[in-house]
Amino acid sequence: MAAQARRKLIAGNWKMNKTVPEALTLAREVKGMVAGVPAERVEVALAPPFVSLLAVAAELQGTEVKLAAQNCYWEASGAYTGEVSAPMLASAGCAYVIVGHSERRQYFGETDETVNKRARAVVGAGMTPILCVGETLEEREAGRTLEVVGRQVEGGLKGFQAAEVAGFVLAYEPVWAIGTGRTATSAQAQEVHRAIREQLARLYDQATANRVIIQYGGSVKPENAAELLKQPDVDGALVGGASLKAGDFAAIVKAGL
Ligand code: PEP
């Protein structure tokens, strides 16, 4: 399958922002602005905080905009106070769940092993993981980017079969570019995306590797989106800060057309 045959996926990670009414307003604005964007070419997903999932799901009903969650626990139910499970997220209407975001790795002790368990739960509940990987500045400066990202990809995908992996979304998010205003150049992004795809071909097979959507994330904004999204192995964007402004997010979506 040629690179162009993959749809692009632009997902807005709202992180810990927006009250329920504010989330509804933002979802309504985005919905209006991306109406008419063909989902088979550029799919749009919104990842509000857990408490707003149901309200946003209702707002998105009848549109092609998908709902995503920002995290989930790996057990389906039980005495895990404060956690939310994958079947719960599926029942709330989520199509995607972000796993292994660097903020979770950094602040909440996430490891490749726990990311893998969460991804397993997401797939088991019939949703698609958006599995985040990325190196720190120190790792990049030490020339360890591909080694670190490769280890995260392998760890996150451990135990999955090729047919399952083909349905994954990976998000390459260099930690030094998240929320810093510092974006990877399109050449830096393409280098890592291509390396990830080559790794997938080695671990599984070329057809599987060709099907996996690999998003870029890290200070994506309207001004740099088109250049990043035209790279052959960049299949979309995971957008943090700029997804909180409907106009900016819609402009990034349209840059993918
Ligand atoms: C993110 O949190 O996934 C992200 C890429 O954030 P930002 O766009 O703000 O850098």
mmCIF file of N, CA, C and O and ligand atoms in Angstrom, residues 13 15 101 103 173 177-179 217-220 238-241, ligand 1:
data_model
loop_
_atom_site.group_PDB
_atom_site.id
_atom_site.type_symbol
_atom_site.label_atom_id
_atom_site.label_comp_id
_atom_site.label_asym_id
_atom_site.label_seq_id
_atom_site.Cartn_x
_atom_site.Cartn_y
_atom_site.Cartn_z
ATOM 1 N N ASN A 13 -5.649 16.547 21.769
ATOM 2 C CA ASN A 13 -5.493 16.099 23.154
ATOM 3 C C ASN A 13 -5.684 17.318 24.050
ATOM 4 O O ASN A 13 -4.790 18.158 24.159
ATOM 5 N N LYS A 15 -5.876 17.430 27.166
ATOM 6 C CA LYS A 15 -5.200 17.283 28.469
ATOM 7 C C LYS A 15 -6.160 17.669 29.592
ATOM 8 O O LYS A 15 -7.357 17.434 29.479
ATOM 9 N N HIS A 101 1.320 8.552 26.903
ATOM 10 C CA HIS A 101 1.713 9.945 26.657
ATOM 11 C C HIS A 101 2.900 10.288 27.556
ATOM 12 O O HIS A 101 2.977 9.832 28.694
ATOM 13 N N GLU A 103 3.599 12.774 29.265
ATOM 14 C CA GLU A 103 3.259 13.364 30.571
ATOM 15 C C GLU A 103 2.887 12.269 31.562
ATOM 16 O O GLU A 103 3.154 12.381 32.759
ATOM 17 N N GLU A 173 6.199 11.644 19.549
ATOM 18 C CA GLU A 173 6.141 12.944 20.206
ATOM 19 C C GLU A 173 7.448 13.194 20.960
ATOM 20 O O GLU A 173 7.598 12.754 22.111
ATOM 21 N N ALA A 177 9.627 18.713 22.437
ATOM 22 C CA ALA A 177 8.781 19.535 21.561
ATOM 23 C C ALA A 177 7.364 19.688 22.099
ATOM 24 O O ALA A 177 6.563 20.424 21.536
ATOM 25 N N ILE A 178 7.057 19.000 23.207
ATOM 26 C CA ILE A 178 5.680 19.031 23.708
ATOM 27 C C ILE A 178 5.459 20.240 24.598
ATOM 28 O O ILE A 178 6.119 20.398 25.626
ATOM 29 N N GLY A 179 4.560 21.097 24.147
ATOM 30 C CA GLY A 179 4.182 22.258 24.937
ATOM 31 C C GLY A 179 5.293 23.289 25.073
ATOM 32 O O GLY A 179 5.204 24.204 25.894
ATOM 33 N N GLY A 217 3.566 14.538 17.040
ATOM 34 C CA GLY A 217 3.046 15.463 18.042
ATOM 35 C C GLY A 217 4.168 16.245 18.683
ATOM 36 O O GLY A 217 5.270 15.716 18.921
ATOM 37 N N GLY A 218 3.907 17.506 18.953
ATOM 38 C CA GLY A 218 4.916 18.365 19.586
ATOM 39 C C GLY A 218 4.846 19.746 18.982
ATOM 40 O O GLY A 218 5.447 19.995 17.940
ATOM 41 N N SER A 219 4.056 20.617 19.634
ATOM 42 C CA SER A 219 3.911 22.007 19.186
ATOM 43 C C SER A 219 3.468 22.131 17.726
ATOM 44 O O SER A 219 3.942 23.014 17.002
ATOM 45 N N VAL A 220 2.563 21.245 17.309
ATOM 46 C CA VAL A 220 1.989 21.397 15.965
ATOM 47 C C VAL A 220 1.031 22.578 16.003
ATOM 48 O O VAL A 220 0.235 22.731 16.930
ATOM 49 N N LEU A 238 -0.939 14.602 16.579
ATOM 50 C CA LEU A 238 -1.549 14.620 17.910
ATOM 51 C C LEU A 238 -1.257 16.024 18.431
ATOM 52 O O LEU A 238 -0.098 16.405 18.580
ATOM 53 N N VAL A 239 -2.324 16.766 18.651
ATOM 54 C CA VAL A 239 -2.192 18.203 18.884
ATOM 55 C C VAL A 239 -2.619 18.530 20.306
ATOM 56 O O VAL A 239 -3.737 18.196 20.707
ATOM 57 N N GLY A 240 -1.742 19.173 21.069
ATOM 58 C CA GLY A 240 -2.086 19.572 22.427
ATOM 59 C C GLY A 240 -2.611 21.001 22.443
ATOM 60 O O GLY A 240 -3.784 21.262 22.161
ATOM 61 N N GLY A 241 -1.729 21.935 22.750
ATOM 62 C CA GLY A 241 -2.121 23.335 22.948
ATOM 63 C C GLY A 241 -3.008 23.906 21.850
ATOM 64 O O GLY A 241 -4.035 24.544 22.135
HETATM 65 C C1 PEP B 1 0.601 16.529 23.218
HETATM 66 O O1 PEP B 1 0.333 16.730 24.380
HETATM 67 O O2 PEP B 1 0.360 15.424 22.729
HETATM 68 C C2 PEP B 1 1.198 17.604 22.457
HETATM 69 C C3 PEP B 1 1.745 17.320 21.323
HETATM 70 O O3 PEP B 1 1.159 18.880 23.012
HETATM 71 P P1 PEP B 1 1.530 20.268 22.273
HETATM 72 O O4 PEP B 1 0.864 20.236 20.914
HETATM 73 O O5 PEP B 1 0.967 21.333 23.154
HETATM 74 O O6 PEP B 1 3.013 20.302 22.147
#
